[in-house]
Each structure stands twice: as structure tokens, then as C-alpha cells.
Coordinates of C-alpha atoms in Angstrom, one line a residue:
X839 CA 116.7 36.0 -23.6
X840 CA 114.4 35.1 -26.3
X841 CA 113.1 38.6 -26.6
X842 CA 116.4 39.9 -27.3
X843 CA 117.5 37.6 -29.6
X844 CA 114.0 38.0 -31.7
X845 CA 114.4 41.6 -31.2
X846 CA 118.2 41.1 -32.6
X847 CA 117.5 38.7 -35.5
X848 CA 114.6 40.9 -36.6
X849 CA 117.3 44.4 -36.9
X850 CA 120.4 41.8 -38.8
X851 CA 117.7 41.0 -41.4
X852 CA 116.8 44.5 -41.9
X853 CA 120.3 44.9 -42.1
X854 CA 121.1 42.1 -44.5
X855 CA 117.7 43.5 -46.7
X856 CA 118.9 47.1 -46.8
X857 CA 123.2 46.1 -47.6
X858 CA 121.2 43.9 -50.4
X859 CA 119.2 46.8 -51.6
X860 CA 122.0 48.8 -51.4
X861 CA 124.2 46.5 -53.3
X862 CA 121.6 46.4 -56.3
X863 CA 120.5 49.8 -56.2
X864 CA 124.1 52.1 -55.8
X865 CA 125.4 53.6 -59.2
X866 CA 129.1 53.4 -58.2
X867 CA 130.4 50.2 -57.8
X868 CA 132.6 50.9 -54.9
X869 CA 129.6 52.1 -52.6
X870 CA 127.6 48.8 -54.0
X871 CA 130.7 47.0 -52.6
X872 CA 130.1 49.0 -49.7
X873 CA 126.8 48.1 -49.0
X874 CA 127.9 44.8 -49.6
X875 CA 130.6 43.6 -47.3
X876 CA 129.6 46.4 -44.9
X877 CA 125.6 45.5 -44.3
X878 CA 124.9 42.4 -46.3
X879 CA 127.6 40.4 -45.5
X880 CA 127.5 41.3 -41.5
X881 CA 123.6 41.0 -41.5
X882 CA 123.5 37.2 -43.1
X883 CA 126.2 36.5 -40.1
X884 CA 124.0 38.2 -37.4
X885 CA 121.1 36.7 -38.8
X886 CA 122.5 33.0 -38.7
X887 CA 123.5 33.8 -35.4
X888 CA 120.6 35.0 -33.8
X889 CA 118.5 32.2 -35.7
X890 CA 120.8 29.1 -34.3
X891 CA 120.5 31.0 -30.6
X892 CA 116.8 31.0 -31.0
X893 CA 116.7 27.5 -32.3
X894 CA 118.9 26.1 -29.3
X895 CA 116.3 28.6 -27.2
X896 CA 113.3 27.6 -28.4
X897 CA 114.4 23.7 -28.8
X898 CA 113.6 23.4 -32.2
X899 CA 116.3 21.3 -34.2
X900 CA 118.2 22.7 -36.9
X901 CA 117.2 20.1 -39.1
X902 CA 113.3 21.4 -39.7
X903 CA 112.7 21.7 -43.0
X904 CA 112.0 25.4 -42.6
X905 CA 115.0 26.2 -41.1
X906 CA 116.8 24.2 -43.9
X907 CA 115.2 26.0 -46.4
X908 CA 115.3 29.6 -45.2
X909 CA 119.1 28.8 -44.8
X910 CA 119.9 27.6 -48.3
X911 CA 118.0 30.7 -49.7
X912 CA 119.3 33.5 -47.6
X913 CA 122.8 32.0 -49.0
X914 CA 121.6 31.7 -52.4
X915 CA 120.5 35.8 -51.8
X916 CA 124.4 36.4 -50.5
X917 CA 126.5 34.3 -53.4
X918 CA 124.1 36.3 -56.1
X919 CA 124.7 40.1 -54.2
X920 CA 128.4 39.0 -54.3
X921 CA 128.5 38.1 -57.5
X922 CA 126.7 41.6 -58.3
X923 CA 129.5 43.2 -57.0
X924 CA 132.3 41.5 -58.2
X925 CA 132.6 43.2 -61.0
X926 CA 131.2 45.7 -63.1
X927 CA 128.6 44.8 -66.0
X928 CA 126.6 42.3 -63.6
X929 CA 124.2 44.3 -61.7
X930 CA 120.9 43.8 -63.5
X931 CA 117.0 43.6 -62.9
X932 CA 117.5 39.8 -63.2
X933 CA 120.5 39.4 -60.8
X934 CA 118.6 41.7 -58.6
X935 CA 115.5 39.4 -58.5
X936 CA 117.5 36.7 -57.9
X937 CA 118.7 38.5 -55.1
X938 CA 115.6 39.8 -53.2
X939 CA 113.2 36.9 -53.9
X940 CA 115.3 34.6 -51.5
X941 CA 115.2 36.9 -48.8
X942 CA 111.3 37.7 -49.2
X943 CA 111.1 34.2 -49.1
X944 CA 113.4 33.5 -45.9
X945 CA 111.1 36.0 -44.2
X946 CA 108.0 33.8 -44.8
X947 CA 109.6 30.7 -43.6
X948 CA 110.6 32.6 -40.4
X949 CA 106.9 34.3 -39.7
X950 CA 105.1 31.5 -41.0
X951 CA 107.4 28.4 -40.0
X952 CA 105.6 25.7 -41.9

């Protein structure tokens, strides 16, 4: 089972990376919506899925301070891509920083686990 779930968890953050990207990087703001609700949004759920399974799995508690942290960022990542798509005017180099550097950072915290 724990294959599958890694194997799973590692495809929803792909996911919630390329709805992000997408997001930021579509000129229309319909198809940035798009990518949005239709990858981001899915992908973070997938993700926090698959990561709790893994954690009950793998008997590690919740409650690690890496797990904690790679939590409050990859939300951070989805309130900042939904605020880039909530309305026009809001999508710049900034937001999109503010965006990505969460979820580059998440990804360390699950490879590494400190």
C-alpha cells in the first residue's frame, strides 16, 4: 500500500505544481481559473490525502514539525493562486513567487523530512 500511495502523492503534487503554474502563467483569466480549480485545487486535496494515508502508514504523527510545516505552506501556495485568480489585475511576478516558493519548499520537507 505504501508504494501506491507514494506513487499517488508524488502524481497530486505534480498536479497541484502544474494547476499552480498554470494559474500564474495563462493570459486569459478564465483558463487561469481553469487551471485553478481544475488542477490546483484537486491536487492540494490529493496531496493531503495521500500524505495523511502515508502518515497513518508509516506511523509517523501528524504533529511532526515537518509535516506541520509543509502543511501550512502548501496552503499558503493555494490561498495566494486563489487570490491570483480572483480577479483580474492580480497576477504578478510577486504573487507568483509567493505562490511557487511554498510548494518548492513543501517538496523539501517531504524528501528531506527534517
Amino acid at each position: 500500500m505504501v508504494p501506491l500511495l507514494r506513487v499517488a502523492k508524488v502524481l497530486a503534487v505534480a498536479t497541484y505544481f502544474a494547476g499552480t503554474i498554470g494559474a500564474m502563467l495563462a493570459r486569459d483569466l478564465r483558463d487561469r481559473r481553469l487551471f485553478a480549480y481544475g488542477l490546483a485545487g484537486p491536487g492540494f486535496g490529493l496531496t493531503w490525502v495521500c500524505g495523511f494515508g502515508l502518515a497513518a502508514a508509516l506511523e509517523v504523527s501528524i504533529a511532526s514539525l515537518w509535516i506541520v510545516l509543509a502543511m501550512v505552506l502548501s496552503l499558503f501556495s493555494l490561498q495566494v493562486v486563489l487570490y491570483a485568480v480572483g480577479k483580474e489585475g492580480r497576477r504578478t511576478a510577486l504573487v507568483a513567487a509567493l505562490a511557487l516558493a511554498p510548494l518548492v519548499a513543501t517538496v523539501a520537507l517531504m524528501v528531506y523530512r527534517p
